Amino acid sequence: MSAPTALKKSGPAAGAPKRRAGKPRRAGWWLPYALLAPAVVFELVIHVIPMVTGIWMSFLKLTKMFIANWGNAPFIGLKNYQVALDFDSAVGMGLLKSFGITVAFTILVVGLSWGLGMAAAVALQKAFKGRAIFRTLFLIPYALPMYAGVIAWKFMLQKDNGALNHFLFDNLGLPGDKPFWLIGDNAFLSVVIVAIWRLWPFAFLMLMAGLQSVPNDVYEASAVDGAKPLRQWWAITLPMLRPVNMVLVLVMFLWTFNDFNTPFVLFGGSQPPAGDLISFHIYNASFLTWNFGSGAAMSVLLLLFLLVVSGIYLLAMNRRKDNA
Amino acid sequence: MHDTTGTKIFRITTITLLSIFTIVPIYVMVISGLKPLQDVQGAFSWWPSTLTIQPYIDMWKTVPLADYFVNSVIVSSVATVLSLIIAIFASYAISRYSFRGRTIFSTTVLSTQMLPGVLFLLPLFLIFVNINTNFGLQLVGTRTGLIITYLTFSLPFSIWMLAGYFNGIPRELDEAAKVDGCGPMRALFKVILPTARPGLVAVAIYSFMTSWGEVLFASVMTTDANRTLAVGLQLYSTQTNVYWNQIMAASVVVSIPIVIGFLLLQKNFVAGLTAGAVK
C-alpha cells in the first residue's frame, strides 16, 4: 500500500543541520527519538526482521521438512535463484511466463485505468447539474471492500448463470456456445477488466483533485487565442497535471504489479495459466509445494525488479523536471 | 466559455459508459441478493422471479458470517487505531524536528510501501511458526497475529500521510503555542492534532478500508478461530451448492458499513489523500 504523499518527500532531511563536534547538545535532543521509538520497534518487527529473514530464507533448502524448525534447513547458497532463473526448468519457465503475463497485465490495467480516470476527470471538470452524483458514483468501486466487488464480477462471469453471457447470448443474441470467462485464455481478459474496474476510480480521484488546481483563466485565455479543447488538454491540462501523474502512475504500477487479491478472489485457489499473476504465482509456489526457500528467492527477484524499475522511473522523471 | 458540440458529446459518452461500467456489477450484486435460489442457479435474469429477503436470513447459517464480521471489525479497528497512534508521534518527529537518523528512518518507511505483501508473508509466517515452536506463543490463527501483519501496510502508510499533513500545518502555529508556554507534547495535542483532523480522518478511513479488504495475509494467517470476512465470504463457494444469492447478500452486508463511511467522509478523504501529491 503506497501513499501518494510519500513520494514527494523522498529526501526530507536534506536541509537538516548537522550537529557540530564539541557543541553542547540542545536540551530535549532526545525528544524526537522518544517519539520515534514505538514506530522503530514496530518497523523492526514487521518489516526489517522479516525482510532480513526473507533474504536469508532464499539461501536455504527450506522445504516442508524444515518449516517448523527452519534453523536446521541446509544452506544451499544461490541454488534457489539458479532454479528460478533457469528457464529450461519447469520452475524457471513458470516464473518467466508469470512475469510476462504480469507485465502485460500491468501495462493494460495501468494504461486503461489512467485513460478512463482522465476522461472522467475532464468530463466532470466543469460544473453541471448532477456532477456531485457522478463523482460519488464513480468512487463506489474504490470504496467497496475489494473482495466484494471481485466476487460480484466472479458471479457475472460464470459460464451458465452469469450476467455477461446472458447479456451477450440471450439479450443480444450472439450465435454459438457460451464461453468460459474464468478458465482458459479468456481468464486474462477477465482479470484485466476486473482490475481496471477497481483501479480507475483511484486515477479519477487523483486527477480530479489535480484539475482543481488548474486556474480556469488559463483555459479562457487559450480559448481566446483559438485553442480547441483537445489542444487545450494537450498543452495545458497534461503539463499542469505532471506532478500528480508522476506519483499516480508509479503508485498504480506498484499496486498492479503486486496485485494478489484480484486473481486470488476471482479465480479461487487455482488460477488458470492465462491469469497466473506473479504475486499469486509466488504464493502458490510457496504454499502449495511448501517450498519456502524457492518462494523467498522469487520474492527477492521480484523486489529487485520493482526497485530497479521504480528507481529508473524516478531518475528519469527528476531529470525531465530539471531540464524543463 | 461555451461548450462545443465535440466536448458535449465527449462528456455525455464518457459519463454514460463509465456509469454503466460502474453500476452493472453493483446492480447484479444487489439484485441477486434478493433472488430465490433457483433464480441464481439457472440462466441469469435481470429481475428476480420473486423478490425475497430469504438470502439475508440464510447467509448467517451457511457460514458463521457473524463471527467473521466480529473478527474483521476487531482486527481492522485495532490495526487502524494502533497504526494511527504510533504514526502520530513518528510523523510529528519527522515533520517538526531535524535529528540524526531521520533520513534513514524516512527512507526505510517509504521503501517498505513499495514492496509486495507476498515478500513479508513468507518470513512472517515462518517467524510466527517458530515463535510457536520455541516459545509456545500461538500467533498464526489468532487476532493478535493478524493485527501485526496488517500493520505491515497500515503503519508506513499512516506515517507518510500524516507527515505530509503535519508539514502542511504552518510552524508558526506550534511556535506560538510554545511561546505561550506549551511544551512540545502539549503543542502536539492542543495545536497540531486538532488542525490535522481531516488528515487523521483520511488516514483512519484508508487504513480501515485496506484492512477490511485484506485478503493475502488473511488467507494464510487465519484459521477457524480468527477468520475474517475476506476469507469467510469465499467459503460459500465450497459448499455443495453454490448459494450465489447468499454470497451476493453477504457481499452487500460487508460493503454497507464501509461504503457509507466512505461516502460520508469522502471530502476529508479526497483532501487528505491528495494533499501531498497536488501541492
Coordinates of C-alpha atoms in Angstrom, one line a residue:
Chain A
M1 CA 0.0 0.0 0.0
S2 CA 1.6 3.2 -1.1
A3 CA 0.8 6.7 -0.1
P4 CA 0.8 9.3 -2.8
T5 CA 2.0 11.9 -0.3
A6 CA 5.1 9.8 0.4
L7 CA 6.8 10.1 -2.8
K8 CA 7.1 13.8 -2.7
K9 CA 9.2 13.7 0.4
S10 CA 11.8 11.2 -0.5
G11 CA 14.7 13.3 0.6
P12 CA 13.3 15.0 3.6
A13 CA 16.4 15.5 5.7
A14 CA 18.4 17.3 3.1
G15 CA 18.3 20.5 4.9
A16 CA 18.8 19.1 8.4
P17 CA 21.6 20.9 10.3
K18 CA 24.4 18.7 11.4
R19 CA 25.4 18.8 15.0
R20 CA 29.0 20.1 15.1
A21 CA 31.6 18.4 17.2
G22 CA 32.2 20.0 20.6
K23 CA 28.9 21.9 20.5
P24 CA 26.8 21.0 23.6
R25 CA 23.7 19.0 22.9
R26 CA 20.5 21.0 22.9
A27 CA 18.1 20.4 25.7
G28 CA 15.5 17.9 24.7
W29 CA 17.6 16.4 21.9
W30 CA 16.2 13.0 22.8
L31 CA 12.6 14.0 22.2
P32 CA 12.4 13.1 18.5
Y33 CA 14.0 9.7 19.3
A34 CA 11.4 9.1 22.1
L35 CA 8.6 10.0 19.7
L36 CA 10.0 7.7 17.1
A37 CA 10.7 4.8 19.4
P38 CA 7.4 2.9 19.1
A39 CA 7.5 3.3 15.3
V40 CA 11.1 2.0 15.2
V41 CA 10.2 -1.0 17.3
F42 CA 7.2 -1.9 15.1
E43 CA 9.1 -1.3 11.9
L44 CA 11.8 -3.7 13.1
V45 CA 9.2 -6.3 13.9
I46 CA 7.0 -6.0 10.8
H47 CA 9.5 -5.0 8.1
V48 CA 13.2 -5.1 8.9
I49 CA 13.4 -8.5 10.6
P50 CA 11.0 -10.2 8.1
M51 CA 12.9 -8.8 5.2
V52 CA 16.3 -9.9 6.5
T53 CA 14.7 -13.3 7.3
G54 CA 13.3 -13.5 3.8
I55 CA 16.6 -12.9 2.2
W56 CA 18.2 -15.4 4.4
M57 CA 15.4 -17.9 3.7
S58 CA 16.1 -17.6 0.0
F59 CA 19.6 -19.2 0.5
L60 CA 18.1 -22.2 2.4
K61 CA 16.7 -25.5 1.2
L62 CA 13.6 -24.7 3.1
T63 CA 11.1 -27.4 2.2
K64 CA 8.2 -28.9 4.1
M65 CA 10.5 -30.9 6.4
F66 CA 12.2 -27.8 7.8
I67 CA 9.3 -25.4 8.3
A68 CA 8.7 -26.0 12.0
N69 CA 12.4 -25.6 12.7
W70 CA 14.0 -23.8 9.9
G71 CA 17.2 -23.2 11.8
N72 CA 18.1 -26.7 10.6
A73 CA 17.4 -26.1 7.0
P74 CA 20.6 -26.7 4.9
F75 CA 22.3 -23.6 3.4
I76 CA 22.4 -24.0 -0.4
G77 CA 23.7 -20.6 -1.5
L78 CA 22.3 -19.4 -4.8
K79 CA 20.7 -22.7 -5.7
N80 CA 17.1 -21.4 -5.3
Y81 CA 18.0 -18.4 -7.6
Q82 CA 19.6 -20.7 -10.2
V83 CA 16.4 -22.8 -10.3
A84 CA 14.2 -19.8 -10.5
L85 CA 16.2 -18.2 -13.3
D86 CA 16.8 -21.5 -15.2
F87 CA 14.2 -21.0 -17.9
D88 CA 14.6 -24.6 -19.2
S89 CA 13.4 -26.0 -15.9
A90 CA 9.7 -26.1 -15.0
V91 CA 10.1 -23.7 -12.1
G92 CA 12.0 -21.1 -14.1
M93 CA 9.8 -21.5 -17.1
G94 CA 6.7 -21.0 -14.9
L95 CA 8.2 -17.9 -13.3
L96 CA 9.1 -16.4 -16.6
K97 CA 5.7 -17.0 -18.0
S98 CA 4.0 -15.5 -15.0
F99 CA 6.4 -12.5 -15.2
G100 CA 5.4 -11.9 -18.9
I101 CA 1.7 -12.2 -18.0
T102 CA 2.1 -9.7 -15.2
V103 CA 3.9 -7.2 -17.4
A104 CA 1.1 -7.3 -20.0
F105 CA -1.5 -7.1 -17.2
T106 CA 0.2 -4.1 -15.6
I107 CA 0.6 -2.2 -18.9
L108 CA -3.1 -2.8 -19.8
V109 CA -4.5 -2.1 -16.4
V110 CA -2.5 1.0 -15.5
G111 CA -2.8 2.5 -19.0
L112 CA -6.5 2.0 -19.3
S113 CA -7.3 3.0 -15.7
W114 CA -5.3 6.1 -16.3
G115 CA -7.2 6.8 -19.5
L116 CA -10.6 6.2 -18.0
G117 CA -9.8 8.2 -14.9
M118 CA -8.5 11.1 -17.1
A119 CA -11.6 11.0 -19.3
A120 CA -13.9 11.1 -16.3
A121 CA -12.0 13.8 -14.5
V122 CA -12.0 16.0 -17.6
A123 CA -15.7 15.3 -18.3
L124 CA -16.6 16.3 -14.7
Q125 CA -14.2 19.3 -14.6
K126 CA -16.8 21.9 -15.3
A127 CA -19.8 22.3 -13.0
F128 CA -23.1 21.0 -14.3
K129 CA -26.2 19.8 -12.6
G130 CA -25.8 16.3 -11.1
R131 CA -22.0 16.4 -11.2
A132 CA -21.8 15.5 -7.5
I133 CA -23.8 12.4 -8.1
F134 CA -21.5 11.0 -10.7
R135 CA -18.5 12.0 -8.7
T136 CA -19.8 9.9 -5.8
L137 CA -21.0 7.0 -8.1
F138 CA -17.6 6.7 -9.7
L139 CA -15.9 6.3 -6.3
I140 CA -18.0 3.4 -5.2
P141 CA -15.9 0.6 -6.8
Y142 CA -13.0 2.0 -4.9
A143 CA -14.9 2.2 -1.6
L144 CA -16.2 -1.3 -1.8
P145 CA -14.2 -3.9 0.1
M146 CA -12.2 -5.3 -2.8
Y147 CA -13.3 -8.9 -2.4
A148 CA -17.0 -7.9 -2.5
G149 CA -16.5 -6.2 -5.9
V150 CA -14.5 -9.0 -7.3
I151 CA -16.9 -11.7 -6.1
A152 CA -19.7 -9.8 -7.9
W153 CA -17.7 -9.9 -11.1
K154 CA -16.9 -13.6 -10.5
F155 CA -20.7 -14.2 -10.4
M156 CA -21.2 -12.1 -13.6
L157 CA -18.5 -14.1 -15.4
Q158 CA -20.0 -17.5 -14.7
K159 CA -20.5 -19.5 -17.8
D160 CA -24.1 -20.7 -17.4
N161 CA -25.7 -18.4 -14.8
G162 CA -23.6 -15.3 -15.3
A163 CA -24.8 -11.9 -16.4
L164 CA -22.3 -11.4 -19.1
N165 CA -23.1 -14.5 -21.1
H166 CA -26.8 -13.8 -20.5
F167 CA -26.4 -10.3 -22.0
L168 CA -24.3 -11.4 -24.9
F169 CA -26.2 -14.5 -25.9
D170 CA -29.7 -14.2 -24.6
N171 CA -30.2 -10.4 -24.9
L172 CA -28.0 -9.6 -27.9
G173 CA -28.5 -13.0 -29.5
L174 CA -24.9 -13.8 -30.4
P175 CA -24.7 -17.2 -32.1
G176 CA -22.6 -20.1 -30.8
D177 CA -21.8 -21.5 -27.4
K178 CA -21.4 -19.5 -24.2
P179 CA -17.7 -19.3 -23.4
F180 CA -15.9 -19.8 -20.1
W181 CA -14.6 -16.5 -18.8
L182 CA -12.7 -17.7 -15.8
I183 CA -10.8 -20.6 -17.3
G184 CA -8.8 -20.8 -20.5
D185 CA -7.4 -17.9 -22.4
N186 CA -10.4 -15.6 -21.6
A187 CA -9.2 -15.5 -18.0
F188 CA -6.6 -12.9 -18.8
L189 CA -9.2 -10.6 -20.3
S190 CA -11.4 -11.1 -17.3
V191 CA -8.8 -10.3 -14.7
V192 CA -7.7 -7.2 -16.6
I193 CA -11.3 -5.9 -16.8
V194 CA -12.0 -6.5 -13.1
A195 CA -8.7 -4.9 -12.1
I196 CA -9.5 -1.9 -14.2
W197 CA -12.9 -1.6 -12.6
R198 CA -11.3 -1.5 -9.2
L199 CA -8.4 0.8 -10.1
W200 CA -9.7 3.5 -12.4
P201 CA -11.7 5.4 -9.7
F202 CA -8.4 6.0 -7.9
A203 CA -6.9 7.6 -11.0
F204 CA -10.1 9.6 -11.3
L205 CA -9.9 10.7 -7.7
M206 CA -6.3 11.9 -8.0
L207 CA -6.7 13.6 -11.4
M208 CA -9.9 15.3 -10.3
A209 CA -8.1 16.8 -7.4
G210 CA -5.2 17.7 -9.6
L211 CA -7.5 19.5 -12.1
Q212 CA -8.9 21.7 -9.3
S213 CA -5.5 23.3 -9.0
V214 CA -5.5 24.4 -12.7
P215 CA -6.8 28.0 -12.8
N216 CA -9.7 28.5 -15.1
D217 CA -8.4 31.7 -16.7
V218 CA -5.6 29.7 -18.4
Y219 CA -8.3 27.9 -20.4
E220 CA -10.1 31.1 -21.1
A221 CA -7.0 32.8 -22.3
S222 CA -6.1 30.0 -24.6
A223 CA -9.7 29.8 -25.9
V224 CA -9.5 33.5 -26.9
D225 CA -6.4 32.5 -28.8
G226 CA -8.5 30.0 -30.6
A227 CA -7.3 26.7 -29.0
K228 CA -9.5 23.7 -29.4
P229 CA -10.4 21.6 -26.4
L230 CA -8.1 18.7 -27.5
R231 CA -5.2 21.1 -27.9
Q232 CA -6.0 22.7 -24.5
W233 CA -5.9 19.3 -22.9
W234 CA -2.5 18.6 -24.5
A235 CA -0.9 22.0 -23.9
I236 CA -2.4 23.0 -20.6
T237 CA -4.1 20.1 -18.7
L238 CA -1.5 17.5 -19.2
P239 CA 1.6 19.6 -18.3
M240 CA -0.2 21.0 -15.3
L241 CA -1.1 17.5 -14.1
R242 CA 2.5 16.3 -14.4
P243 CA 3.3 16.2 -10.6
V244 CA 0.1 14.3 -10.0
N245 CA 0.7 11.9 -12.8
M246 CA 4.2 11.2 -11.8
V247 CA 3.1 9.9 -8.4
L248 CA -0.1 8.3 -9.7
V249 CA 1.5 6.2 -12.4
L250 CA 4.2 4.9 -10.0
V251 CA 1.7 4.0 -7.3
M252 CA -0.7 2.3 -9.8
F253 CA 2.3 0.4 -11.3
L254 CA 3.3 -0.9 -7.9
W255 CA -0.2 -1.9 -6.8
T256 CA -1.0 -3.6 -10.1
F257 CA 2.3 -5.4 -10.5
N258 CA 1.9 -6.7 -6.9
D259 CA -1.8 -7.4 -7.2
F260 CA -2.6 -10.7 -5.4
N261 CA -6.2 -10.1 -4.4
T262 CA -7.9 -9.7 -7.8
P263 CA -6.7 -13.1 -9.2
F264 CA -7.0 -14.8 -5.9
V265 CA -10.6 -13.9 -5.3
L266 CA -11.6 -14.1 -9.0
F267 CA -10.2 -17.5 -9.7
G268 CA -10.3 -19.1 -6.3
G269 CA -7.4 -21.3 -5.2
S270 CA -6.2 -22.5 -8.6
Q271 CA -5.6 -19.8 -11.2
P272 CA -5.8 -20.6 -14.9
P273 CA -2.4 -20.4 -16.6
A274 CA -3.6 -17.2 -18.5
G275 CA -4.2 -15.4 -15.2
D276 CA -1.1 -16.5 -13.4
L277 CA 0.0 -13.2 -12.0
I278 CA 3.3 -13.0 -10.2
S279 CA 2.3 -12.5 -6.5
F280 CA -0.2 -15.3 -6.9
H281 CA 2.4 -17.4 -8.6
I282 CA 4.9 -17.0 -5.7
Y283 CA 2.2 -17.6 -3.2
N284 CA 1.3 -20.9 -4.9
A285 CA 4.9 -21.9 -5.4
S286 CA 5.4 -21.5 -1.7
F287 CA 2.3 -22.7 -0.1
L288 CA 1.2 -25.5 -2.5
T289 CA 4.6 -27.2 -2.6
W290 CA 5.7 -25.8 0.8
N291 CA 9.0 -24.8 -0.7
F292 CA 9.6 -21.6 1.1
G293 CA 13.2 -21.2 0.1
S294 CA 12.2 -21.1 -3.6
G295 CA 9.3 -18.8 -2.9
A296 CA 11.6 -16.5 -1.0
A297 CA 14.1 -16.4 -3.8
M298 CA 11.3 -15.5 -6.2
S299 CA 10.2 -12.7 -3.8
V300 CA 13.7 -11.3 -3.7
L301 CA 13.9 -11.3 -7.5
L302 CA 10.5 -9.5 -7.7
L303 CA 11.7 -7.0 -5.2
L304 CA 14.9 -6.3 -7.1
F305 CA 12.9 -5.8 -10.3
L306 CA 10.5 -3.4 -8.7
L307 CA 13.3 -1.4 -7.1
V308 CA 15.2 -1.1 -10.4
V309 CA 12.1 -0.1 -12.3
S310 CA 11.0 2.4 -9.7
G311 CA 14.5 3.8 -9.4
I312 CA 14.8 4.3 -13.2
Y313 CA 11.4 5.9 -13.3
L314 CA 12.1 8.3 -10.5
L315 CA 15.5 9.3 -12.0
A316 CA 14.0 9.8 -15.5
M317 CA 11.2 11.9 -14.0
N318 CA 13.6 14.0 -12.0
R319 CA 15.9 14.6 -14.9
R320 CA 13.0 15.8 -17.0
K321 CA 12.0 18.1 -14.3
D322 CA 15.5 19.6 -14.1
N323 CA 15.6 20.1 -17.9
A324 CA 12.2 21.7 -18.0
Chain B
M1 CA -16.8 29.7 -22.1
H2 CA -19.3 27.8 -24.2
D3 CA -19.1 24.1 -24.8
T4 CA -18.5 23.0 -28.4
T5 CA -20.6 20.1 -29.7
G6 CA -17.5 17.9 -29.5
T7 CA -17.0 18.5 -25.8
K8 CA -20.6 17.8 -25.1
I9 CA -20.5 14.5 -27.0
F10 CA -17.3 13.6 -25.2
R11 CA -18.8 14.4 -21.8
I12 CA -22.1 12.6 -22.3
T13 CA -20.4 9.5 -23.8
T14 CA -17.8 9.3 -21.1
I15 CA -20.2 9.7 -18.3
T16 CA -22.7 7.2 -19.7
L17 CA -20.2 4.5 -20.5
L18 CA -18.5 4.8 -17.1
S19 CA -21.7 4.9 -15.3
I20 CA -22.8 1.6 -16.9
F21 CA -19.4 0.0 -16.2
T22 CA -19.6 1.1 -12.6
I23 CA -23.2 0.3 -11.9
V24 CA -23.8 -3.1 -13.5
P25 CA -21.7 -5.2 -11.1
I26 CA -23.2 -3.3 -8.1
Y27 CA -26.7 -3.8 -9.5
V28 CA -26.1 -7.5 -10.1
M29 CA -24.8 -7.8 -6.5
V30 CA -27.8 -6.1 -5.0
I31 CA -30.5 -7.7 -7.2
S32 CA -29.1 -11.2 -6.9
G33 CA -29.1 -11.0 -3.1
L34 CA -32.8 -10.6 -3.4
K35 CA -33.4 -13.7 -5.5
P36 CA -34.6 -17.2 -4.5
L37 CA -32.0 -19.9 -5.0
Q38 CA -33.4 -21.4 -8.3
D39 CA -33.1 -17.9 -9.9
V40 CA -29.3 -17.8 -9.4
Q41 CA -28.8 -21.5 -10.4
G42 CA -30.3 -21.2 -13.9
A43 CA -29.7 -18.7 -16.6
F44 CA -29.2 -15.1 -15.3
S45 CA -32.2 -12.8 -15.2
W46 CA -32.0 -9.0 -14.7
W47 CA -35.0 -9.2 -12.4
P48 CA -35.9 -11.9 -9.8
S49 CA -38.9 -14.1 -10.3
T50 CA -39.9 -13.3 -6.8
L51 CA -38.2 -10.7 -4.6
T52 CA -37.2 -12.2 -1.3
I53 CA -35.0 -11.3 1.7
Q54 CA -34.5 -15.0 2.5
P55 CA -30.8 -15.0 1.4
Y56 CA -30.2 -12.3 4.0
I57 CA -31.6 -14.6 6.6
D58 CA -30.0 -17.8 5.4
M59 CA -26.5 -16.4 4.9
W60 CA -25.8 -16.3 8.6
K61 CA -26.3 -20.0 8.9
T62 CA -24.5 -21.3 5.8
V63 CA -21.2 -20.0 7.1
P64 CA -20.6 -18.4 10.6
L65 CA -20.7 -14.9 9.0
A66 CA -21.4 -13.1 12.3
D67 CA -18.1 -14.5 13.7
Y68 CA -16.2 -13.4 10.7
F69 CA -17.8 -10.0 11.0
V70 CA -16.7 -9.6 14.6
N71 CA -13.2 -10.7 13.7
S72 CA -13.0 -8.2 10.8
V73 CA -14.2 -5.4 13.0
I74 CA -11.8 -6.1 15.8
V75 CA -8.7 -6.7 13.6
S76 CA -9.3 -3.8 11.3
S77 CA -10.2 -1.4 14.2
V78 CA -7.2 -2.3 16.4
A79 CA -4.8 -2.2 13.4
T80 CA -6.1 1.2 12.4
V81 CA -6.0 2.7 15.9
L82 CA -2.6 1.2 16.7
S83 CA -1.0 2.5 13.5
L84 CA -2.6 5.9 13.9
I85 CA -1.2 6.3 17.4
I86 CA 2.3 5.2 16.6
A87 CA 2.2 7.2 13.4
I88 CA 1.1 10.4 15.1
F89 CA 4.3 10.5 17.3
A90 CA 6.6 9.4 14.5
S91 CA 5.2 11.9 12.0
Y92 CA 5.4 14.7 14.5
A93 CA 9.1 13.9 15.0
I94 CA 9.7 13.7 11.2
S95 CA 7.8 16.9 10.5
R96 CA 9.0 19.1 13.3
Y97 CA 12.5 18.0 14.2
S98 CA 15.7 17.5 12.4
F99 CA 17.8 14.8 14.0
R100 CA 20.4 12.2 13.1
G101 CA 18.8 9.1 11.5
R102 CA 15.8 10.9 10.1
T103 CA 16.7 10.2 6.5
I104 CA 17.3 6.5 7.2
F105 CA 14.1 6.1 9.0
S106 CA 12.1 8.0 6.4
T107 CA 13.6 6.1 3.5
T108 CA 13.0 2.8 5.2
V109 CA 9.4 3.5 5.8
L110 CA 8.9 4.9 2.3
S111 CA 10.5 1.9 0.6
T112 CA 8.5 -0.7 2.6
Q113 CA 5.4 0.7 1.0
M114 CA 6.7 -0.3 -2.5
L115 CA 7.2 -3.9 -1.5
P116 CA 4.8 -6.7 -2.4
G117 CA 3.0 -8.2 0.5
V118 CA 4.0 -11.6 -0.5
L119 CA 7.6 -10.7 0.4
F120 CA 6.6 -10.2 4.1
L121 CA 4.1 -13.0 4.1
L122 CA 6.5 -15.9 3.9
P123 CA 9.0 -14.7 6.5
L124 CA 6.3 -13.5 8.9
F125 CA 4.6 -16.9 8.6
L126 CA 7.8 -18.7 9.4
I127 CA 8.7 -16.4 12.3
F128 CA 5.2 -16.9 13.7
V129 CA 5.6 -20.7 13.4
N130 CA 8.9 -20.5 15.1
I131 CA 7.7 -18.4 17.9
N132 CA 5.1 -21.0 18.5
T133 CA 7.6 -23.9 18.3
N134 CA 10.1 -22.2 20.6
F135 CA 8.1 -20.0 23.0
G136 CA 4.7 -21.7 22.8
L137 CA 3.1 -18.4 21.8
Q138 CA 0.4 -19.0 19.2
L139 CA 0.2 -16.2 16.5
V140 CA -1.0 -18.0 13.4
G141 CA -4.7 -18.3 13.8
T142 CA -5.1 -15.5 16.3
R143 CA -6.3 -11.9 16.0
T144 CA -3.1 -10.6 17.5
G145 CA -1.1 -12.3 14.8
L146 CA -3.3 -10.9 12.1
I147 CA -3.2 -7.4 13.6
I148 CA 0.6 -7.5 13.5
T149 CA 0.6 -8.5 9.8
Y150 CA -1.9 -5.8 9.0
L151 CA 0.5 -3.2 10.4
T152 CA 2.9 -4.0 7.6
F153 CA 0.8 -1.9 5.3
S154 CA -1.2 0.4 7.5
L155 CA 1.7 1.7 9.6
P156 CA 4.0 3.0 6.8
F157 CA 1.1 4.5 5.0
S158 CA -0.1 6.3 8.1
I159 CA 3.3 7.7 8.9
W160 CA 3.8 9.1 5.4
M161 CA 0.3 10.5 5.1
L162 CA 0.4 12.2 8.5
A163 CA 3.9 13.5 8.0
G164 CA 2.7 15.1 4.8
Y165 CA -0.3 16.5 6.6
F166 CA 1.7 17.9 9.5
N167 CA 4.2 19.5 7.1
G168 CA 1.2 21.4 5.6
I169 CA 0.4 23.0 9.1
P170 CA 2.3 26.3 9.5
R171 CA 5.1 26.1 12.0
E172 CA 4.0 29.5 13.3
L173 CA 1.1 27.8 15.0
D174 CA 3.0 25.5 17.2
E175 CA 5.7 28.1 17.8
A176 CA 3.1 30.4 19.0
A177 CA 1.9 27.7 21.4
K178 CA 5.4 27.2 22.6
V179 CA 5.8 31.0 23.2
D180 CA 2.6 30.7 25.3
G181 CA 4.4 28.1 27.4
C182 CA 3.2 24.9 25.9
G183 CA 5.8 22.1 25.8
P184 CA 6.3 20.1 22.6
M185 CA 3.7 17.4 23.6
R186 CA 1.1 20.0 24.6
A187 CA 1.7 21.7 21.3
L188 CA 1.1 18.4 19.5
F189 CA -2.1 17.7 21.3
K190 CA -3.5 21.2 21.6
V191 CA -2.5 22.6 18.2
I192 CA -1.3 20.1 15.7
L193 CA -3.8 17.3 16.2
P194 CA -6.9 19.5 16.1
T195 CA -5.7 21.2 13.0
A196 CA -4.9 17.9 11.3
R197 CA -8.2 16.4 12.0
P198 CA -9.2 15.9 8.3
G199 CA -5.9 14.2 7.7
L200 CA -6.4 12.0 10.7
V201 CA -9.8 11.0 9.5
A202 CA -8.5 10.3 6.0
V203 CA -5.7 8.1 7.3
A204 CA -8.0 6.2 9.6
I205 CA -10.5 5.6 6.8
Y206 CA -7.9 4.5 4.4
S207 CA -6.2 2.1 6.9
F208 CA -9.6 0.7 7.9
M209 CA -10.6 0.2 4.3
T210 CA -7.4 -1.6 3.3
S211 CA -7.5 -3.8 6.5
W212 CA -11.2 -4.6 5.9
G213 CA -10.4 -5.7 2.3
E214 CA -7.2 -7.5 3.0
V215 CA -7.0 -11.0 1.5
L216 CA -3.4 -12.2 1.3
F217 CA -2.5 -12.3 4.9
A218 CA -6.0 -13.2 5.9
S219 CA -5.9 -16.3 3.7
V220 CA -2.6 -17.6 5.3
M221 CA -2.7 -16.3 8.9
T222 CA -6.3 -17.3 9.7
T223 CA -7.9 -20.5 10.9
D224 CA -11.5 -21.1 12.0
A225 CA -10.9 -19.0 15.2
N226 CA -9.9 -15.7 13.6
R227 CA -11.2 -15.9 10.0
T228 CA -12.1 -12.5 8.6
L229 CA -14.9 -11.7 6.1
A230 CA -12.4 -11.6 3.2
V231 CA -11.7 -15.3 3.6
G232 CA -15.1 -16.2 5.1
L233 CA -17.0 -14.9 2.1
Q234 CA -15.2 -17.4 -0.1
L235 CA -16.3 -20.3 2.0
Y236 CA -19.8 -20.1 0.5
S237 CA -18.4 -21.4 -2.7
T238 CA -17.0 -24.5 -1.1
Q239 CA -20.5 -25.7 -0.1
T240 CA -22.1 -28.5 -2.1
N241 CA -24.5 -25.9 -3.5
V242 CA -23.1 -22.6 -4.6
Y243 CA -25.5 -20.2 -3.0
W244 CA -24.8 -17.2 -5.2
N245 CA -27.8 -15.3 -3.8
Q246 CA -26.4 -15.6 -0.3
I247 CA -22.9 -14.7 -1.4
M248 CA -24.3 -11.6 -3.0
A249 CA -26.4 -10.7 0.0
A250 CA -23.3 -11.2 2.3
S251 CA -21.3 -9.0 -0.1
V252 CA -23.8 -6.3 0.3
V253 CA -23.8 -6.5 4.1
V254 CA -20.0 -6.4 4.3
S255 CA -19.9 -3.5 1.9
I256 CA -22.6 -1.3 3.5
P257 CA -20.6 -0.1 6.6
I258 CA -17.6 0.7 4.6
V259 CA -19.3 2.4 1.7
I260 CA -21.5 4.6 3.9
G261 CA -18.5 5.6 6.0
F262 CA -16.5 6.4 2.9
L263 CA -19.3 8.4 1.3
L264 CA -19.9 10.4 4.4
L265 CA -16.3 11.3 4.9
Q266 CA -15.5 11.4 1.2
K267 CA -14.5 15.1 1.2
N268 CA -12.0 14.6 4.0
F269 CA -10.7 11.6 2.3
V270 CA -10.2 13.2 -1.1
A271 CA -8.5 16.2 0.5
G272 CA -6.3 14.1 2.8
L273 CA -5.2 11.5 0.2
T274 CA -4.3 14.1 -2.4
A275 CA -2.9 16.8 -0.2
G276 CA 0.7 15.9 -0.7
A277 CA 0.5 14.9 -4.3
V278 CA -1.2 18.0 -5.6
K279 CA 0.6 20.7 -3.6

